[in-house]
mmCIF file of C-alpha atoms in Angstrom:
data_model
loop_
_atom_site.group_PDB
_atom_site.id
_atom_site.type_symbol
_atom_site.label_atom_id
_atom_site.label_comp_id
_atom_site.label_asym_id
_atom_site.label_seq_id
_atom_site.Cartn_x
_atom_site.Cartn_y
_atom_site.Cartn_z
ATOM 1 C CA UNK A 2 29.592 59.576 45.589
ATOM 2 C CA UNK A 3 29.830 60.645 41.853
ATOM 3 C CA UNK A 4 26.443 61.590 40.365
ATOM 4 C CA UNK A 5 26.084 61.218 36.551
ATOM 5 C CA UNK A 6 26.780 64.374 35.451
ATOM 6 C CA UNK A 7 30.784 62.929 36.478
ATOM 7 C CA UNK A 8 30.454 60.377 33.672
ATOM 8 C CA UNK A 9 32.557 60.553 30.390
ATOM 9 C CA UNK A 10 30.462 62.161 27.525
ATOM 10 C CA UNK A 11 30.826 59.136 25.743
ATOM 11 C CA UNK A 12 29.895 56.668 28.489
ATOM 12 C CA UNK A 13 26.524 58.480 28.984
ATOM 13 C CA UNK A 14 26.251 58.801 25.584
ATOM 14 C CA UNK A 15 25.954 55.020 25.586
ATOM 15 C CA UNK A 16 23.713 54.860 28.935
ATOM 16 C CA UNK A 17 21.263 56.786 27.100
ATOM 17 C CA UNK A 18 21.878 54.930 23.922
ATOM 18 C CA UNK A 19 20.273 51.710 25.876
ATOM 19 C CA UNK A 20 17.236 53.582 26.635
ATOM 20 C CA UNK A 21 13.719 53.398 24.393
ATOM 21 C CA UNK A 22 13.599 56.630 21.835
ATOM 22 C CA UNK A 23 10.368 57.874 23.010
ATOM 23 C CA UNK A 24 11.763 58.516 26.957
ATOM 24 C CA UNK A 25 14.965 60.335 25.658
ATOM 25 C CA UNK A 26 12.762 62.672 24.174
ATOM 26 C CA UNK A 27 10.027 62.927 26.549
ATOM 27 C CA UNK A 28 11.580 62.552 29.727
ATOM 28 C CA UNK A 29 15.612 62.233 29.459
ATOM 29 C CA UNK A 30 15.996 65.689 27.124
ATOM 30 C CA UNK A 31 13.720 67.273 29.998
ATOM 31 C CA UNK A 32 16.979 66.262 33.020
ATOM 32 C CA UNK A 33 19.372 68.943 32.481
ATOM 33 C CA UNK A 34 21.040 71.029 29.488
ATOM 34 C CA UNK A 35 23.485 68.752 28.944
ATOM 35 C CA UNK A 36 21.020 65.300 28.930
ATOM 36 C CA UNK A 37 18.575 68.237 26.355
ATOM 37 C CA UNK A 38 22.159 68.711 24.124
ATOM 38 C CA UNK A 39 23.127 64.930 23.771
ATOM 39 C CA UNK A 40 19.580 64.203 23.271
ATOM 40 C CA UNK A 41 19.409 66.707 20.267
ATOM 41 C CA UNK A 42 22.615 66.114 18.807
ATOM 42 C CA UNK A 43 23.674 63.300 16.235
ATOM 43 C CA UNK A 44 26.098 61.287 18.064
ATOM 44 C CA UNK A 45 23.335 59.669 20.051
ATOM 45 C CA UNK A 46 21.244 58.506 17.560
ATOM 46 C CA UNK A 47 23.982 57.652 15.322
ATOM 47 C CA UNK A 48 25.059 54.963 18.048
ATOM 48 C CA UNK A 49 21.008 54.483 18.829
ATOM 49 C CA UNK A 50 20.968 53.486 14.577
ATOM 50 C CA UNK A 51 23.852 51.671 14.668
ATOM 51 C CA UNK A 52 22.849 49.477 17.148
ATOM 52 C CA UNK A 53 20.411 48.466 15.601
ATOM 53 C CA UNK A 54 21.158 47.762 12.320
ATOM 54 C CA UNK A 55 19.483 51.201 10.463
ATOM 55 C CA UNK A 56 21.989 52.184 7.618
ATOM 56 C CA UNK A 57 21.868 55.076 4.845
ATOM 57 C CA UNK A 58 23.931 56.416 2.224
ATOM 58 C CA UNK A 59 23.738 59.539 3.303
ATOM 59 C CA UNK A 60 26.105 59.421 6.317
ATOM 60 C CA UNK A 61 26.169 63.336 6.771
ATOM 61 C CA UNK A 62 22.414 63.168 7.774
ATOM 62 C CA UNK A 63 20.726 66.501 9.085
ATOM 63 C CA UNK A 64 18.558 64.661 11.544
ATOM 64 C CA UNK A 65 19.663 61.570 12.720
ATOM 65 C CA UNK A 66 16.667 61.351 15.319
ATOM 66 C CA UNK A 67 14.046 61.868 12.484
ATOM 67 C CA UNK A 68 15.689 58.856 10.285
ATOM 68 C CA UNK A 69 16.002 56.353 13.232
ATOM 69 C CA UNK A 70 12.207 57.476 14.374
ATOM 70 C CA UNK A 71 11.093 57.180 10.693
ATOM 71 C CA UNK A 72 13.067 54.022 10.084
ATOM 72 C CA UNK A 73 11.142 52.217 13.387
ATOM 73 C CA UNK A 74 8.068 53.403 11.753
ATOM 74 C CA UNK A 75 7.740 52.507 8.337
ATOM 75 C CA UNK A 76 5.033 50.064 7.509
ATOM 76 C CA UNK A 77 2.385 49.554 4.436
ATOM 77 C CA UNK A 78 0.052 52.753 5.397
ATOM 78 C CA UNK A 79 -2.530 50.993 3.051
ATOM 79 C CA UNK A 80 -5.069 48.763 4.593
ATOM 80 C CA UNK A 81 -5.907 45.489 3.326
ATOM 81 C CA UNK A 82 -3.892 46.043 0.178
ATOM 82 C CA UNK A 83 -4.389 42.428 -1.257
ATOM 83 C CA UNK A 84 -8.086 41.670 -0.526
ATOM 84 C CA UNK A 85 -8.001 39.649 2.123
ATOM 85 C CA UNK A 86 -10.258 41.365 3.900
ATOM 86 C CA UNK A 87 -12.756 42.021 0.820
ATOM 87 C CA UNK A 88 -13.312 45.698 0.575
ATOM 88 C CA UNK A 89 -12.872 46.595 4.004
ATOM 89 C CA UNK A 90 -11.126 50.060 4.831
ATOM 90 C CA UNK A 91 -11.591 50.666 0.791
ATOM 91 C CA UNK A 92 -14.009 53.600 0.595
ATOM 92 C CA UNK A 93 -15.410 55.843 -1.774
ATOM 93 C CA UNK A 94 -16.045 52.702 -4.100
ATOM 94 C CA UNK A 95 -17.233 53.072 -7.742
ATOM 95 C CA UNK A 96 -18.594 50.004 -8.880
ATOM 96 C CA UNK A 97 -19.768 50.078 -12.213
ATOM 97 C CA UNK A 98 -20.748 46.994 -14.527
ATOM 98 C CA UNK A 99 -20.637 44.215 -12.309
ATOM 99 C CA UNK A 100 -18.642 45.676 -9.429
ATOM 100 C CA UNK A 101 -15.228 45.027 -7.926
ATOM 101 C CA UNK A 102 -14.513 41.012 -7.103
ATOM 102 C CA UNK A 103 -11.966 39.702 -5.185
ATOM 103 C CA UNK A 104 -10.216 36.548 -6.562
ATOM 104 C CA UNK A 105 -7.351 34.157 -5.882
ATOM 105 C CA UNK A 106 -4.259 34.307 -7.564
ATOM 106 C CA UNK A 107 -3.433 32.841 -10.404
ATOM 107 C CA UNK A 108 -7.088 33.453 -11.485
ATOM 108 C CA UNK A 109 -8.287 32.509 -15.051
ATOM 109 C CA UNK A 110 -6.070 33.446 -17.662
ATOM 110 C CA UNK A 111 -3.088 35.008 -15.157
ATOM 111 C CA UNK A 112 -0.309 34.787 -13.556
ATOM 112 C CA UNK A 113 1.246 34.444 -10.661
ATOM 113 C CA UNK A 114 2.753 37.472 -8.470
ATOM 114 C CA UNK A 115 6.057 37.852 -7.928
ATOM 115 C CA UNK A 116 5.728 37.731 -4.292
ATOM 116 C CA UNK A 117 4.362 34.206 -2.866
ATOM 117 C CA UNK A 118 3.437 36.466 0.098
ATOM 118 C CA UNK A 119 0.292 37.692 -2.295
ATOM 119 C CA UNK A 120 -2.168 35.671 -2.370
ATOM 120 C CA UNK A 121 -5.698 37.843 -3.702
ATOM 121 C CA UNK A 122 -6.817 40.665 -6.067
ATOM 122 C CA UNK A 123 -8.861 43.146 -7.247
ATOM 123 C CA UNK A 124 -10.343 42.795 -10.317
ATOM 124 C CA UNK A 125 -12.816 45.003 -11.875
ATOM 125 C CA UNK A 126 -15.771 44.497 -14.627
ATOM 126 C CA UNK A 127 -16.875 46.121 -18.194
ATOM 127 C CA UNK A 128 -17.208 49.857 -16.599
ATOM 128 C CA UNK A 129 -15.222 51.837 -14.399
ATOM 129 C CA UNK A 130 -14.642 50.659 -11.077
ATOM 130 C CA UNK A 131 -12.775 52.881 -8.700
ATOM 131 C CA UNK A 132 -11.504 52.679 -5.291
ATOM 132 C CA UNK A 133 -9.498 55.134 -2.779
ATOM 133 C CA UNK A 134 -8.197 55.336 1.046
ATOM 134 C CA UNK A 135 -7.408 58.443 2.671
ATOM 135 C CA UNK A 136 -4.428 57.545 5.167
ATOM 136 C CA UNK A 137 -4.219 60.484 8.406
ATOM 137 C CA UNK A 138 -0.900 60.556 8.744
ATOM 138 C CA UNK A 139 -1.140 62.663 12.615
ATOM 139 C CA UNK A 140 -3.134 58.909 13.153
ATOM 140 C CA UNK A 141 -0.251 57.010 12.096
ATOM 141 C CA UNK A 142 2.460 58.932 13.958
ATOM 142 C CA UNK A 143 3.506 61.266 11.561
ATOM 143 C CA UNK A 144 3.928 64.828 13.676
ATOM 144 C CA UNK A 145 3.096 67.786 12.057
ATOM 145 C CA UNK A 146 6.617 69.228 12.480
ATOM 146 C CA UNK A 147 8.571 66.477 10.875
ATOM 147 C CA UNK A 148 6.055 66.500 7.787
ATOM 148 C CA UNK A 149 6.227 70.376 7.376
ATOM 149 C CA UNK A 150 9.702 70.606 8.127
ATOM 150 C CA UNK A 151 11.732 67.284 7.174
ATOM 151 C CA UNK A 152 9.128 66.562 4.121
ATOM 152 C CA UNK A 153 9.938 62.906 4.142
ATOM 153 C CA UNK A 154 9.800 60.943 0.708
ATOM 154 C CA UNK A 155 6.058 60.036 0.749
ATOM 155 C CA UNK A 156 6.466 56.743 -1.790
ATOM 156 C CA UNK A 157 3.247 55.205 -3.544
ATOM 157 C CA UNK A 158 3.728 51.668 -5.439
ATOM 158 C CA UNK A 159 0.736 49.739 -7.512
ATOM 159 C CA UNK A 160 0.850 46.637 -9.049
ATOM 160 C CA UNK A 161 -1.935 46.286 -12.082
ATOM 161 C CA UNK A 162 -2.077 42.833 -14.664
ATOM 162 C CA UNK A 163 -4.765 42.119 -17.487
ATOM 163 C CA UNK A 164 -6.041 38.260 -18.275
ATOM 164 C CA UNK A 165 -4.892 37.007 -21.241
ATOM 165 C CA UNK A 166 -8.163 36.927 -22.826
ATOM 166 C CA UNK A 167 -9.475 40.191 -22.324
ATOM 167 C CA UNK A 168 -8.101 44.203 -22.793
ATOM 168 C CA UNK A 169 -8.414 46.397 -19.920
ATOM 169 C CA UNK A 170 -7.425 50.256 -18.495
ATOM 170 C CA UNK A 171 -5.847 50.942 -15.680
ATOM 171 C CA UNK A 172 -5.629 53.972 -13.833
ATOM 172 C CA UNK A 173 -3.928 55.668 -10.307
ATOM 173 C CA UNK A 174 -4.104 59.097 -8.661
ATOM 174 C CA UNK A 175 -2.746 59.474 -5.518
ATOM 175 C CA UNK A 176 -2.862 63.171 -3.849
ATOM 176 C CA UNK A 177 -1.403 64.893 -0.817
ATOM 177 C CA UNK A 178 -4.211 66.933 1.099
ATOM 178 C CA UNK A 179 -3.645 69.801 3.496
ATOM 179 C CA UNK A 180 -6.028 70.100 7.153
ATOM 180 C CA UNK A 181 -8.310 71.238 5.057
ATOM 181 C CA UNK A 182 -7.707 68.485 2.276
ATOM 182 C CA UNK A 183 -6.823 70.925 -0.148
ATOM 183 C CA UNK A 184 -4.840 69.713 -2.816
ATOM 184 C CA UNK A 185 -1.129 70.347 -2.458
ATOM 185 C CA UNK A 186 1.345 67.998 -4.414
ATOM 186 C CA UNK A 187 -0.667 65.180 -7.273
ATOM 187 C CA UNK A 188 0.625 62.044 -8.887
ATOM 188 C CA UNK A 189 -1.695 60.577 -11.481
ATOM 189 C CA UNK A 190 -0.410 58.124 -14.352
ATOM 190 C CA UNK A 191 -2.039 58.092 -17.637
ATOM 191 C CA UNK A 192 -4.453 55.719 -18.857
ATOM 192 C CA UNK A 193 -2.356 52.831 -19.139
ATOM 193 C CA UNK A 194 -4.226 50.329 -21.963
ATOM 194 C CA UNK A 195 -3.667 46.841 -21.868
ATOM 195 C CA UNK A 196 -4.210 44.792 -25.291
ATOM 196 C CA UNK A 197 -6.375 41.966 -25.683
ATOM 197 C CA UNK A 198 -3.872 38.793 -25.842
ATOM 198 C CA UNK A 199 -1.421 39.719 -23.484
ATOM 199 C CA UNK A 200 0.884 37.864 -21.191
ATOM 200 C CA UNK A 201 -0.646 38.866 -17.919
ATOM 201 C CA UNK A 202 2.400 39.706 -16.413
ATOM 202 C CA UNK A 203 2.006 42.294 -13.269
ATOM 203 C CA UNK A 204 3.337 45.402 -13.435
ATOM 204 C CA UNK A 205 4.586 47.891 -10.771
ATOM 205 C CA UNK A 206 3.611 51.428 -11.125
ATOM 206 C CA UNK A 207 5.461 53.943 -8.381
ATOM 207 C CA UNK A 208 6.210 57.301 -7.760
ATOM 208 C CA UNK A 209 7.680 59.260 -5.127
ATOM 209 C CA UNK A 210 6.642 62.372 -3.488
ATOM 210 C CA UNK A 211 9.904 64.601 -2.180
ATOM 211 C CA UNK A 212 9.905 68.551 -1.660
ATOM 212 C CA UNK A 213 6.141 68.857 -0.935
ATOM 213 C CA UNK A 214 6.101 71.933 1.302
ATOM 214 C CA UNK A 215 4.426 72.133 4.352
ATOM 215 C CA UNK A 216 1.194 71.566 5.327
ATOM 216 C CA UNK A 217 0.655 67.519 4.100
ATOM 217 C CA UNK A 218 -2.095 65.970 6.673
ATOM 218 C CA UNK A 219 -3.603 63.564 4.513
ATOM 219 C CA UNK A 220 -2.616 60.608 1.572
ATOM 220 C CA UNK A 221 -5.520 60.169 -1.149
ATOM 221 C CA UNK A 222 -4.862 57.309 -2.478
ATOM 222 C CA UNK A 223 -7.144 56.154 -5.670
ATOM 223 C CA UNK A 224 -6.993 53.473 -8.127
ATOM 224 C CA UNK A 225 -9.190 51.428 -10.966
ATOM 225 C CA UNK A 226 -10.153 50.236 -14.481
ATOM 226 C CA UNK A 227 -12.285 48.225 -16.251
ATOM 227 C CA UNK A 228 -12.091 45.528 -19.579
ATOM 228 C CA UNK A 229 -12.445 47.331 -22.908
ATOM 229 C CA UNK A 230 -14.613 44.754 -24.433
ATOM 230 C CA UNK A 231 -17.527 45.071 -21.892
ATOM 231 C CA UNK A 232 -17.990 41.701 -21.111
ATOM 232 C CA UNK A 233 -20.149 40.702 -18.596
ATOM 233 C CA UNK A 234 -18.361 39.660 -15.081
ATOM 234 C CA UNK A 235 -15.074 40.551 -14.445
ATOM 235 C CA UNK A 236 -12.708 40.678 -17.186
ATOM 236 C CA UNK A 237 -11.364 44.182 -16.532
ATOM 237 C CA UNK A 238 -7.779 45.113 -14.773
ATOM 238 C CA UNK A 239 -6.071 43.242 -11.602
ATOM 239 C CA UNK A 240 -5.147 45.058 -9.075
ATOM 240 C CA UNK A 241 -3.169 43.632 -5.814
ATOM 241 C CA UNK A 242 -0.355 45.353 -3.266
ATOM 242 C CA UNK A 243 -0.854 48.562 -3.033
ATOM 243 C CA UNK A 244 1.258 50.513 -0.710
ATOM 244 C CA UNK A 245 2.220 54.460 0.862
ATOM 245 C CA UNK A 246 4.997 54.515 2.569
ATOM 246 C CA UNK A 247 6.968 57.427 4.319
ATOM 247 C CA UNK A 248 10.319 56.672 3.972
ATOM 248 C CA UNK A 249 13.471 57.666 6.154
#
């Protein structure tokens, strides 16, 4: 009888193709030089991506198996981004005047967010409140290889509104921390000032980490504000959505 190593390149190619990711590399690649070479090489997950239904422009892709595994992965990395679950998974928490609140959208004097998926916020009071996660990214599947070698695009988005009635600042700083959370790559916006009378509209703030260098263990993600009339309560800036990504 034939054995598999009799089977066209491109008919095991396929055979392995219709097997999970995680066994080609941990116990296929381990079979024979041949099962190791297809394993490493692009074709497979080329055919792996196509099948199902992960694209990208770049079509002369280095790694194929690091896009399809990062593709499969990516997810929000930020816990309870909306307030749903109050301040849970939020730490480090500065909460000066009256502290950070949690409200339901619209809320007095706002608007609605573009996404009818979002339905809470943060909203701060007359001094600073700030908030941070620190996201582990060996916890979330992120090998230390692929982040010191590949550097994926680490991407950070914020959304931030004022109430109509009432200035506010708003601020972000988001940091990428080494094993030994040194600092090693920093995004943080300026002091963005809101007037008193605006239209409440929410606004996306972003920014993408690329070229890092090795060494990136940990996300520091950190955001706040507060009203600039010092009212009592919570007339300072909105915040809702956060998000780190690590894209493929």
């Amino acid at each position: 009888a034939l054995g598999m190593e009799s089977l066209p390149e491109a008919v095991l190619l396929r055979i392995l193709a219709s097997l999970p990711a995680a066994e080609l590399v941990l116990v296929c690649r381990l079979v024979c030089c041949q099962w190791r070479d297809l394993v490493d090489g692009a074709a497979l997950w080329i055919l792996k991506c196509q099948q199902e239904g992960l694209s990208r422009a770049d079509s002369d892709a280095e790694n194929w198996q690091n896009f399809y595994f990062l593709s499969k992965k990516r997810k929000n990395l930020i816990k309870n981004p909306c307030g749903e679950e109050y301040l849970e998974h939020w730490g480090e928490v500065e909460n000066g005047g009256d502290g950070w609140k949690i409200e339901e959208l619209p809320g007095d004097f706002g608007k609605e967010f573009p996404s009818e998926e979002v339905h809470k916020y943060f909203v701060t009071s007359y001094e600073w409140c700030r908030k941070a996660q620190v996201i582990d990214l060996r916890a979330e599947g992120y090998w230390e290889e692929l982040m010191d070698t590949t550097q994926p695009k680490i991407m950070v988005r914020d959304w931030y509104a004022g109430r109509r009635d009432a200035g506010c600042l708003y601020e972000l700083c988001v940091k990428l921390l080494s094993e030994n959370e040194d600092v090693l790559a920093e995004y943080k916006s300026e002091t963005v000032t809101i007037p008193q009378d605006n239209d409440a509209s929410w606004t996306e703030i972003s920014h993408t980490f690329s070229n890092y260098g090795p060494g990136v263990r940990f996300v520091h993600f950190e955001h706040g504000g507060q009203d600039t009339l010092f009212w009592k309560g919570w007339y300072g800036v909105r915040v809702t959505n956060s998000s780190v990504t690590v894209e493929p």
